[in-house]
Amino acid sequence: MMNLQRFHAPTARQALAKAKMAFGDKTVILSNRTTPNGVEVMAASSDEVDTLAQDNANEAQDLDAVNTATKQSFSSALSSAVKESVEADAQQLSMSTLSFQDFVRDRMLKRRKGLMTIPADMEDSGSASDRASVGTDSKRKAKVGIPVRESAAPTAAHTANAHTPATHTAPAQIHVGYSDLSAQASAGTTTPKGISDELQSMKALIEERFSTLTWLGETRKSPVRNNLMTQLIGAGYSPHLSRAVLDKLPQDQDAQAAKKWVAQVLERNLKTDGNTLSMMQQGGVFALMGATGVGKTTTCAKLAGWCAREFGPASVGLITLDTYRVGAHEQLRAYGKMMGVVAHLAYDQAALQDLLGLLVNKKMVLIDTTGLAPRDPRTRDLLNTLNLPKLQRVLVLNACSQGEMLDEVVQAFRTTGTQQAILTKTDEASKLGPALDAAIRHQLMLRGVTTGQRVPEDWEQAQPHKLVKQSMHAPKTAYTTTDLDLGFFFSHGSTGTAPSSELGALHA
Amino acid sequence: MPEAVLHQASSLTQWSGALTPQVVLLASHGDMKSEAALQDQLVKAWRHLGYASVCVDATRVVPPLQQSRLQLLEQLTQDHEPHDVMLVYVPISWLVEDLADFAAAPLLAVGTNSTSVLTAYQALKQLTLKGQHHPTLVPVLDTLDASALHTAEKLSHSISECAQQFLGQRPHMVPPIGLLDGHDISSTPSEGMLSLALRLMEPAPHTAPFWSH
């Protein structure tokens, strides 16, 4: 029997505390409701919920065994019943009416006895006392009582047909009885399994909620942690990443040190080429891809401009695959013309390969692509077109986009190996948090940042320190998160949406 | 050029400095009909792409006594600095005698008649063996119908095979152009011609003109 207890207290917190005192850390809250005197909480120990679940699992196994045994037993009983009835019929062909009644009674008893032996085949799954008490013990009925109860059906049917010596009806009825039996047996398994699943799901939900509340409670107890959490959420970082970072915050740090520690963790986890060669210095073939309107063409022009300045116009090759947007080629060509670089147009992979052959001696070849929405089916075609050796795909992300949008774009344009990215429009973004959050969670390698519209001046190499610092200075607006909003952010759904694998490589 | 681009990239022109026009050489081997058609269509394509072009007929220019042909070409380039591209229609002798060893890539227009094919092959031979150049053959057809394209394909194949067998290297071939394509000024140049025009604008790995070596 499960030990459930009700706890009454003026507030939910106190009621939970009482429950926790009774059951300890393994408290599972099953329900709570408001009463005239405060709050009533129904709780149990998680061990008991587990035991109940185990019982149900065992019951399910027992029933599986019963089903198997029942099938075998009924099969043998069926053949023996048919054989027996045929032999008996042959022997009793010339009997009197009185002896016929005896015959029927005798045969009925034999049949009943024969069917009564079926549960005897199941001795592995039940004791003799269990079998004896099938009629009274309701729990046992759920396990093995069903075949016994069903055995009455063929008997009754046989009785009803007792006046007719036809014996072929019995097997048919037994067969029907067997089908019903299976149905009943499976119905018997559904109910406890359903309850078990529901309880397990409820338990998981409660545990997660309880854990979040506990965590939130602890966070609120620590003003430093609370303040940092508010800042991170306010800066646009996801609750998932914020919590993952603050979980590792060392104790006994003052506000300043803690803030510095958090910034350093974010910086360490933000991959950039800040300490290595820039795209221009490194050189190679780069294809810029991303959603519509993120600034791919302008970024291409900026990169080409810097490369032309450093290594001369002849060192740069420009190709556009954007045959969709009106004026896309003209725009790139206009930029190219100003710096003495020719912008070529490729319609397909063959043309692209041909042009790459023409530009093989260039220091840097930049490929501008058509902007595509993350769910656009043409995204896959574009990725296939760009699937060429030595071609590096660089994802262009708009820093003004919402976190969800950035996640979608990264998923849609995901490629094998290290995913390179460029962050655009950082000057327009009111919060850099979502973009940096996406870069950290998806482990993108930031190759650069665009900070304005001027070509090519407004381009910078990605510097983690600068970006994180900038992100932590989000302006205060009506959308700024306060301490009171933290509970909302950490409600169910905010904490469990991001796959844990995404944060597997977080370095504190 | 779009206004926004000019505004956004105002410093690009300063950075890139003064650009000399890209020089494209068209070798003359006597088939003036095909060569004129190619000139017309190239100029039209460059105009369509927004590049200012100028054609210089060097077959009718005689350099002054104190000036070599090479110096004359340099002078012409300086005279046409505001242009993006300068198409120089140049005799084979210039390319072989004065511009030898510069590994230029002159265009060679080839018609479908036998005379044009023979003179083009002769020019190809001289340019390759004597001039060390890498010519690009452009088949010029009267019309671009299926049978003409088939003829052009056979022609290109024959020249290419001969060049490989007797000259030791295959010339670069581009898709054929139609003679009539250049006649209608209002029509848009073909995709192939636009692609060729852009290719010819691509500067060589060294930025300086080849005669400044």
Short mmCIF file of C-alpha atoms in Angstrom, two decimals, chain A residues 58-478:
data_model
loop_
_atom_site.label_atom_id
_atom_site.label_comp_id
_atom_site.label_asym_id
_atom_site.label_seq_id
_atom_site.Cartn_x
_atom_site.Cartn_y
_atom_site.Cartn_z
CA ASN A 58 6.07 -7.27 -12.90
CA GLU A 59 2.34 -7.56 -13.39
CA ALA A 60 2.75 -6.79 -17.04
CA GLN A 61 5.41 -9.50 -17.31
CA ASP A 62 3.15 -11.97 -15.47
CA LEU A 63 0.33 -11.19 -17.81
CA ASP A 64 2.55 -11.70 -20.82
CA ALA A 65 3.45 -15.11 -19.42
CA VAL A 66 -0.21 -15.82 -18.77
CA ASN A 67 -1.09 -14.93 -22.33
CA THR A 68 1.60 -17.21 -23.73
CA ALA A 69 0.67 -20.08 -21.42
CA THR A 70 -3.01 -19.53 -22.07
CA LYS A 71 -2.48 -19.77 -25.80
CA GLN A 72 -0.55 -23.04 -25.44
CA SER A 73 -2.94 -24.52 -22.89
CA PHE A 74 -6.03 -23.61 -24.81
CA SER A 75 -4.52 -25.04 -27.92
CA SER A 76 -3.90 -28.40 -26.23
CA ALA A 77 -7.21 -28.26 -24.38
CA LEU A 78 -8.96 -27.59 -27.63
CA SER A 79 -7.48 -30.58 -29.40
CA SER A 80 -8.04 -32.85 -26.41
CA ALA A 81 -11.63 -31.66 -26.02
CA VAL A 82 -12.38 -32.34 -29.66
CA LYS A 83 -10.74 -35.76 -29.51
CA GLU A 84 -12.52 -36.65 -26.27
CA SER A 85 -15.93 -35.56 -27.46
CA VAL A 86 -15.66 -37.51 -30.70
CA GLU A 87 -14.63 -40.67 -28.89
CA ALA A 88 -17.39 -40.26 -26.30
CA ASP A 89 -19.98 -39.63 -28.98
CA ALA A 90 -18.97 -42.82 -30.73
CA GLN A 91 -19.30 -44.80 -27.53
CA GLN A 92 -22.64 -43.35 -26.49
CA LEU A 93 -24.52 -43.51 -29.75
CA SER A 94 -27.19 -45.96 -28.44
CA MET A 95 -27.72 -44.74 -24.87
CA SER A 96 -31.09 -44.03 -23.18
CA THR A 97 -32.50 -40.58 -22.31
CA LEU A 98 -31.58 -40.99 -18.62
CA SER A 99 -28.11 -42.16 -19.38
CA PHE A 100 -27.86 -39.31 -21.89
CA GLN A 101 -28.53 -36.82 -19.09
CA ASP A 102 -25.81 -38.51 -17.02
CA PHE A 103 -23.58 -38.42 -20.02
CA VAL A 104 -24.16 -34.71 -20.47
CA ARG A 105 -23.53 -34.01 -16.80
CA ASP A 106 -20.44 -36.17 -16.82
CA ARG A 107 -19.16 -34.60 -19.95
CA MET A 108 -19.83 -31.13 -18.57
CA LEU A 109 -17.87 -31.96 -15.46
CA LYS A 110 -15.05 -33.37 -17.52
CA ARG A 111 -15.01 -30.27 -19.66
CA ARG A 112 -14.97 -28.03 -16.63
CA LYS A 113 -12.24 -30.14 -15.07
CA GLY A 114 -10.29 -30.00 -18.29
CA LEU A 115 -10.50 -26.23 -18.41
CA MET A 116 -9.73 -25.98 -14.72
CA THR A 117 -6.38 -27.57 -15.48
CA ILE A 118 -5.36 -24.61 -17.66
CA PRO A 119 -4.33 -22.38 -14.77
CA ALA A 120 -2.43 -25.34 -13.39
CA ASP A 121 -0.01 -24.91 -16.32
CA MET A 122 0.80 -21.54 -14.93
CA GLU A 123 2.28 -22.71 -11.67
CA ASP A 124 5.44 -20.75 -12.42
CA SER A 125 3.60 -17.50 -12.11
CA GLY A 126 1.32 -18.20 -9.17
CA SER A 127 1.02 -20.29 -6.03
CA ALA A 128 -1.62 -22.93 -5.31
CA SER A 129 -3.22 -20.71 -2.73
CA ASP A 130 -3.56 -18.01 -5.33
CA ARG A 131 -5.37 -20.39 -7.63
CA ALA A 132 -7.67 -21.43 -4.83
CA SER A 133 -8.65 -17.89 -4.07
CA VAL A 134 -9.34 -16.83 -7.63
CA GLY A 135 -12.96 -16.24 -6.91
CA THR A 136 -12.37 -13.85 -4.03
CA ASP A 137 -9.10 -12.08 -4.47
CA SER A 138 -9.71 -9.26 -6.87
CA LYS A 139 -6.04 -8.55 -7.48
CA ARG A 140 -5.39 -12.17 -8.36
CA LYS A 141 -8.38 -12.07 -10.67
CA ALA A 142 -6.66 -9.36 -12.60
CA LYS A 143 -3.72 -11.71 -13.08
CA VAL A 144 -5.04 -15.22 -13.54
CA GLY A 145 -8.72 -15.00 -12.75
CA ILE A 146 -9.64 -14.06 -16.26
CA PRO A 147 -9.10 -17.50 -17.79
CA VAL A 148 -11.04 -19.08 -14.93
CA ARG A 149 -13.90 -16.68 -15.34
CA GLU A 150 -13.83 -17.24 -19.06
CA SER A 151 -13.95 -21.01 -18.60
CA ALA A 152 -17.57 -20.59 -17.53
CA ALA A 153 -18.52 -19.23 -20.89
CA PRO A 154 -17.85 -22.34 -22.93
CA THR A 155 -19.40 -24.43 -20.17
CA ALA A 156 -22.57 -22.40 -20.15
CA ALA A 157 -22.69 -22.46 -23.88
CA HIS A 158 -22.25 -26.18 -23.83
CA THR A 159 -25.08 -26.47 -21.33
CA ALA A 160 -27.29 -24.43 -23.54
CA ASN A 161 -26.58 -26.80 -26.37
CA ALA A 162 -26.83 -29.84 -24.17
CA HIS A 163 -30.03 -31.02 -25.81
CA THR A 164 -28.32 -31.32 -29.13
CA PRO A 165 -25.68 -33.98 -29.41
CA ALA A 166 -23.78 -31.92 -31.99
CA THR A 167 -20.25 -31.63 -30.73
CA HIS A 168 -18.71 -29.24 -33.26
CA THR A 169 -20.05 -26.17 -31.49
CA ALA A 170 -17.79 -26.61 -28.49
CA PRO A 171 -14.45 -25.98 -30.22
CA ALA A 172 -15.89 -22.94 -31.90
CA GLN A 173 -17.08 -21.60 -28.58
CA ILE A 174 -13.75 -22.36 -26.96
CA HIS A 175 -12.08 -20.48 -29.73
CA VAL A 176 -14.34 -17.49 -29.17
CA GLY A 177 -13.67 -17.75 -25.49
CA TYR A 178 -9.95 -17.68 -26.13
CA SER A 179 -10.25 -14.53 -28.24
CA ASP A 180 -12.27 -12.83 -25.54
CA LEU A 181 -9.72 -14.00 -23.05
CA SER A 182 -6.89 -12.35 -24.94
CA ALA A 183 -8.85 -9.14 -25.22
CA GLN A 184 -9.64 -9.19 -21.54
CA ALA A 185 -6.07 -9.98 -20.66
CA SER A 186 -4.75 -7.11 -22.72
CA ALA A 187 -7.37 -4.81 -21.23
CA GLY A 188 -6.15 -5.92 -17.85
CA THR A 189 -2.59 -4.82 -18.70
CA THR A 190 -3.56 -1.41 -20.03
CA THR A 191 -5.04 0.08 -16.93
CA PRO A 192 -2.16 -0.32 -14.47
CA LYS A 193 0.44 0.45 -17.15
CA GLY A 194 -1.39 3.68 -18.01
CA ILE A 195 -1.49 4.70 -14.39
CA SER A 196 2.15 3.87 -14.01
CA ASP A 197 3.12 5.94 -17.05
CA GLU A 198 1.03 8.81 -15.84
CA LEU A 199 2.59 8.65 -12.43
CA GLN A 200 6.08 8.48 -13.90
CA SER A 201 5.41 11.42 -16.14
CA MET A 202 3.89 13.35 -13.25
CA LYS A 203 6.86 12.46 -11.13
CA ALA A 204 9.31 13.70 -13.76
CA LEU A 205 7.36 16.91 -14.19
CA ILE A 206 7.16 17.52 -10.47
CA GLU A 207 10.82 16.71 -9.97
CA GLU A 208 11.88 19.10 -12.69
CA ARG A 209 9.60 21.83 -11.44
CA PHE A 210 10.68 21.22 -7.88
CA SER A 211 14.31 21.25 -8.91
CA THR A 212 13.84 24.50 -10.82
CA LEU A 213 12.04 26.07 -7.89
CA THR A 214 14.75 24.91 -5.55
CA TRP A 215 17.41 26.25 -7.88
CA LEU A 216 15.54 29.51 -8.30
CA GLY A 217 15.07 29.71 -4.54
CA GLU A 218 18.78 29.20 -3.99
CA THR A 219 19.59 31.74 -6.67
CA ARG A 220 17.32 34.25 -5.02
CA LYS A 221 19.02 33.66 -1.73
CA SER A 222 22.30 34.70 -3.38
CA PRO A 223 22.01 38.32 -4.49
CA VAL A 224 25.12 38.06 -6.64
CA ARG A 225 23.86 35.06 -8.54
CA ASN A 226 20.40 36.56 -8.79
CA ASN A 227 21.76 39.78 -10.18
CA LEU A 228 23.92 37.98 -12.73
CA MET A 229 21.03 35.82 -13.82
CA THR A 230 18.90 38.91 -14.37
CA GLN A 231 21.71 40.52 -16.34
CA LEU A 232 22.28 37.50 -18.56
CA ILE A 233 18.60 37.08 -19.31
CA GLY A 234 18.31 40.81 -19.85
CA ALA A 235 21.24 40.72 -22.28
CA GLY A 236 19.39 38.16 -24.36
CA TYR A 237 21.22 34.99 -23.34
CA SER A 238 18.99 31.93 -23.16
CA PRO A 239 17.82 30.69 -19.73
CA HIS A 240 19.43 27.37 -20.57
CA LEU A 241 22.91 28.79 -21.14
CA SER A 242 22.57 31.28 -18.28
CA ARG A 243 21.70 28.54 -15.84
CA ALA A 244 24.46 26.27 -17.16
CA VAL A 245 27.01 29.02 -16.63
CA LEU A 246 25.77 30.15 -13.21
CA ASP A 247 25.55 26.59 -11.95
CA LYS A 248 29.34 26.56 -12.08
CA LEU A 249 29.81 29.95 -10.45
CA PRO A 250 32.25 29.53 -7.55
CA GLN A 251 30.89 30.33 -4.10
CA ASP A 252 31.91 33.35 -2.04
CA GLN A 253 32.62 35.66 -4.95
CA ASP A 254 31.78 39.31 -4.68
CA ALA A 255 29.61 40.90 -7.36
CA GLN A 256 32.49 42.30 -9.36
CA ALA A 257 34.49 39.08 -9.34
CA ALA A 258 31.46 36.99 -10.17
CA LYS A 259 30.57 39.19 -13.12
CA LYS A 260 34.13 38.99 -14.37
CA TRP A 261 34.07 35.22 -13.96
CA VAL A 262 30.85 34.91 -15.99
CA ALA A 263 32.23 37.15 -18.73
CA GLN A 264 35.39 35.06 -18.89
CA VAL A 265 33.41 31.84 -19.16
CA LEU A 266 31.41 33.27 -22.04
CA GLU A 267 34.55 34.55 -23.74
CA ARG A 268 36.28 31.18 -23.40
CA ASN A 269 33.31 29.43 -24.96
CA LEU A 270 32.96 31.86 -27.84
CA LYS A 271 35.12 30.49 -30.64
CA THR A 272 36.71 33.12 -32.87
CA ASP A 273 39.69 33.48 -35.15
CA GLY A 274 40.89 36.43 -33.05
CA ASN A 275 44.22 34.79 -32.28
CA THR A 276 44.77 33.27 -35.69
CA LEU A 277 44.82 34.46 -39.28
CA SER A 278 41.90 36.51 -40.52
CA MET A 279 39.92 35.37 -43.53
CA MET A 280 41.84 37.75 -45.77
CA GLN A 281 45.22 36.63 -44.49
CA GLN A 282 44.30 32.98 -44.61
CA GLY A 283 42.76 33.16 -48.07
CA GLY A 284 40.79 30.44 -49.82
CA VAL A 285 37.38 29.99 -51.34
CA PHE A 286 34.55 31.16 -49.07
CA ALA A 287 30.84 30.87 -49.80
CA LEU A 288 28.69 33.22 -47.75
CA MET A 289 25.26 31.79 -47.06
CA GLY A 290 22.38 32.64 -44.79
CA ALA A 291 18.84 33.92 -44.52
CA THR A 292 17.48 36.76 -46.64
CA GLY A 293 18.52 40.29 -45.82
CA VAL A 294 21.34 39.46 -43.43
CA GLY A 295 23.92 41.35 -45.49
CA LYS A 296 25.76 38.66 -47.42
CA THR A 297 26.48 40.79 -50.49
CA THR A 298 27.71 43.75 -48.44
CA THR A 299 29.86 41.43 -46.33
CA CYS A 300 31.32 39.94 -49.53
CA ALA A 301 32.19 43.44 -50.70
CA LYS A 302 33.80 44.28 -47.35
CA LEU A 303 35.95 41.17 -47.40
CA ALA A 304 36.88 41.75 -51.04
CA GLY A 305 37.72 45.37 -50.27
CA TRP A 306 40.09 44.47 -47.44
CA CYS A 307 41.74 41.74 -49.48
CA ALA A 308 42.10 44.07 -52.48
CA ARG A 309 43.67 46.69 -50.25
CA GLU A 310 46.13 44.28 -48.69
CA PHE A 311 47.02 42.10 -51.66
CA GLY A 312 45.81 44.06 -54.69
CA PRO A 313 42.59 43.84 -56.75
CA ALA A 314 43.93 40.95 -58.80
CA SER A 315 44.10 38.82 -55.67
CA VAL A 316 40.32 38.73 -55.27
CA GLY A 317 37.71 36.74 -57.15
CA LEU A 318 34.00 37.40 -56.83
CA ILE A 319 31.25 35.03 -57.88
CA THR A 320 27.55 35.34 -57.24
CA LEU A 321 25.11 32.45 -57.28
CA ASP A 322 22.23 34.80 -56.58
CA THR A 323 20.15 34.59 -59.72
CA TYR A 324 16.95 35.05 -57.71
CA ARG A 325 17.10 38.52 -56.21
CA VAL A 326 16.62 41.34 -58.68
CA GLY A 327 19.82 43.34 -59.00
CA ALA A 328 21.92 41.02 -56.84
CA HIS A 329 24.57 40.54 -59.50
CA GLU A 330 24.51 44.24 -60.37
CA GLN A 331 25.07 45.17 -56.73
CA LEU A 332 28.07 42.90 -56.33
CA ARG A 333 29.42 43.93 -59.71
CA ALA A 334 29.12 47.57 -58.74
CA TYR A 335 31.10 46.98 -55.56
CA GLY A 336 33.65 44.96 -57.52
CA LYS A 337 33.98 47.58 -60.20
CA MET A 338 34.88 50.22 -57.63
CA MET A 339 37.79 48.17 -56.41
CA GLY A 340 38.81 46.75 -59.77
CA VAL A 341 37.46 43.25 -59.16
CA VAL A 342 35.21 41.42 -61.58
CA ALA A 343 32.04 39.80 -60.22
CA HIS A 344 31.10 36.67 -62.15
CA LEU A 345 27.72 35.00 -62.26
CA ALA A 346 27.26 31.24 -61.94
CA TYR A 347 23.94 29.56 -62.57
CA ASP A 348 24.82 26.08 -61.40
CA GLN A 349 27.54 23.92 -59.92
CA ALA A 350 29.16 23.27 -63.30
CA ALA A 351 29.47 26.99 -64.00
CA LEU A 352 30.75 27.52 -60.47
CA GLN A 353 33.41 24.87 -60.92
CA ASP A 354 34.40 26.41 -64.24
CA LEU A 355 34.77 29.85 -62.64
CA LEU A 356 36.70 28.46 -59.69
CA GLY A 357 39.09 27.00 -62.24
CA LEU A 358 39.45 30.44 -63.83
CA LEU A 359 40.10 32.05 -60.44
CA VAL A 360 42.40 29.34 -59.12
CA ASN A 361 45.34 31.72 -58.73
CA LYS A 362 43.45 34.20 -56.56
CA LYS A 363 44.32 34.72 -52.94
CA MET A 364 40.68 34.86 -51.96
CA VAL A 365 37.53 33.90 -53.84
CA LEU A 366 34.22 35.00 -52.36
CA ILE A 367 30.94 33.43 -53.41
CA ASP A 368 27.74 35.33 -52.70
CA THR A 369 24.65 33.13 -52.54
CA THR A 370 20.89 33.54 -52.64
CA GLY A 371 19.35 34.41 -49.29
CA LEU A 372 17.03 31.63 -48.20
CA ALA A 373 14.60 31.23 -45.33
CA PRO A 374 15.60 28.37 -43.01
CA ARG A 375 12.60 26.28 -44.03
CA ASP A 376 13.00 26.91 -47.74
CA PRO A 377 13.52 23.54 -49.49
CA ARG A 378 16.04 25.21 -51.82
CA THR A 379 18.44 25.44 -48.89
CA ARG A 380 19.39 21.80 -49.41
CA ASP A 381 20.01 22.44 -53.14
CA LEU A 382 22.25 25.36 -52.30
CA LEU A 383 24.25 23.29 -49.84
CA ASN A 384 24.63 20.60 -52.50
CA THR A 385 25.82 23.16 -55.06
CA LEU A 386 28.41 24.39 -52.59
CA ASN A 387 29.57 20.88 -51.81
CA LEU A 388 32.93 21.26 -53.55
CA PRO A 389 36.42 20.46 -52.32
CA LYS A 390 38.32 23.29 -50.64
CA LEU A 391 35.19 25.45 -50.54
CA GLN A 392 34.52 26.78 -47.05
CA ARG A 393 30.94 27.61 -46.18
CA VAL A 394 30.49 30.61 -43.91
CA LEU A 395 27.15 31.28 -42.31
CA VAL A 396 26.13 34.93 -42.12
CA LEU A 397 24.00 35.64 -39.06
CA ASN A 398 22.10 38.82 -38.39
CA ALA A 399 22.85 39.92 -34.83
CA CYS A 400 19.42 41.60 -34.69
CA SER A 401 17.57 38.29 -35.10
CA GLN A 402 15.76 36.58 -32.26
CA GLY A 403 17.40 33.58 -30.64
CA GLU A 404 14.84 31.14 -32.03
CA MET A 405 15.42 32.43 -35.55
CA LEU A 406 19.17 32.12 -35.18
CA ASP A 407 18.78 28.55 -33.96
CA GLU A 408 16.64 27.71 -36.98
CA VAL A 409 19.13 29.25 -39.40
CA VAL A 410 22.08 27.42 -37.86
CA GLN A 411 20.18 24.13 -38.03
CA ALA A 412 19.09 24.69 -41.64
CA PHE A 413 22.58 25.57 -42.91
CA ARG A 414 24.41 23.09 -40.72
CA THR A 415 27.39 21.49 -42.40
CA THR A 416 29.92 18.91 -41.39
CA GLY A 417 33.05 20.01 -39.59
CA THR A 418 33.59 23.36 -37.95
CA GLN A 419 30.80 25.73 -38.84
CA GLN A 420 32.18 29.19 -39.58
CA ALA A 421 30.04 32.26 -39.12
CA ILE A 422 30.05 36.01 -39.52
CA LEU A 423 27.91 38.24 -37.31
CA THR A 424 26.39 41.17 -39.18
CA LYS A 425 24.59 44.34 -38.14
CA THR A 426 25.99 44.30 -34.62
CA ASP A 427 25.66 48.07 -34.60
CA GLU A 428 21.90 47.77 -35.12
CA ALA A 429 21.29 45.01 -32.55
CA SER A 430 19.91 46.21 -29.22
CA LYS A 431 21.05 42.92 -27.66
CA LEU A 432 24.00 40.82 -28.74
CA GLY A 433 23.12 38.05 -26.29
CA PRO A 434 20.98 35.91 -28.62
CA ALA A 435 23.63 35.86 -31.34
CA LEU A 436 26.49 35.07 -28.94
CA ASP A 437 24.31 32.51 -27.19
CA ALA A 438 23.65 30.74 -30.51
CA ALA A 439 27.34 30.90 -31.40
CA ILE A 440 28.31 29.34 -28.07
CA ARG A 441 25.61 26.65 -28.02
CA HIS A 442 26.20 25.61 -31.63
CA GLN A 443 29.98 26.01 -31.26
CA LEU A 444 30.31 28.29 -34.26
CA MET A 445 33.67 29.75 -35.21
CA LEU A 446 33.14 33.50 -35.59
CA ARG A 447 35.28 34.77 -38.47
CA GLY A 448 34.27 38.40 -38.27
CA VAL A 449 31.77 41.03 -37.27
CA THR A 450 30.26 43.82 -39.31
CA THR A 451 29.64 47.01 -37.42
CA GLY A 452 28.01 49.32 -39.92
CA GLN A 453 27.09 49.95 -43.53
CA ARG A 454 30.32 51.39 -44.82
CA VAL A 455 32.21 49.17 -47.25
CA PRO A 456 34.79 48.01 -46.34
CA GLU A 457 35.52 50.03 -43.16
CA ASP A 458 32.81 48.54 -40.94
CA TRP A 459 34.37 45.14 -40.59
CA GLU A 460 36.18 43.75 -37.57
CA GLN A 461 37.78 40.51 -36.64
CA ALA A 462 35.70 38.83 -33.92
CA GLN A 463 37.11 39.59 -30.46
CA PRO A 464 35.40 37.56 -27.69
CA HIS A 465 36.21 40.06 -24.95
CA LYS A 466 34.76 42.97 -26.86
CA LEU A 467 31.66 41.09 -27.96
CA VAL A 468 30.82 39.71 -24.51
CA LYS A 469 31.43 43.08 -22.90
CA GLN A 470 29.19 44.73 -25.47
CA SER A 471 26.50 42.12 -24.90
CA MET A 472 26.46 42.73 -21.15
CA HIS A 473 25.65 46.38 -21.63
CA ALA A 474 22.17 45.97 -23.03
CA PRO A 475 20.17 49.20 -22.71
CA LYS A 476 17.28 49.28 -20.20
CA THR A 477 13.93 49.28 -21.92
CA ALA A 478 10.38 48.13 -21.20
#
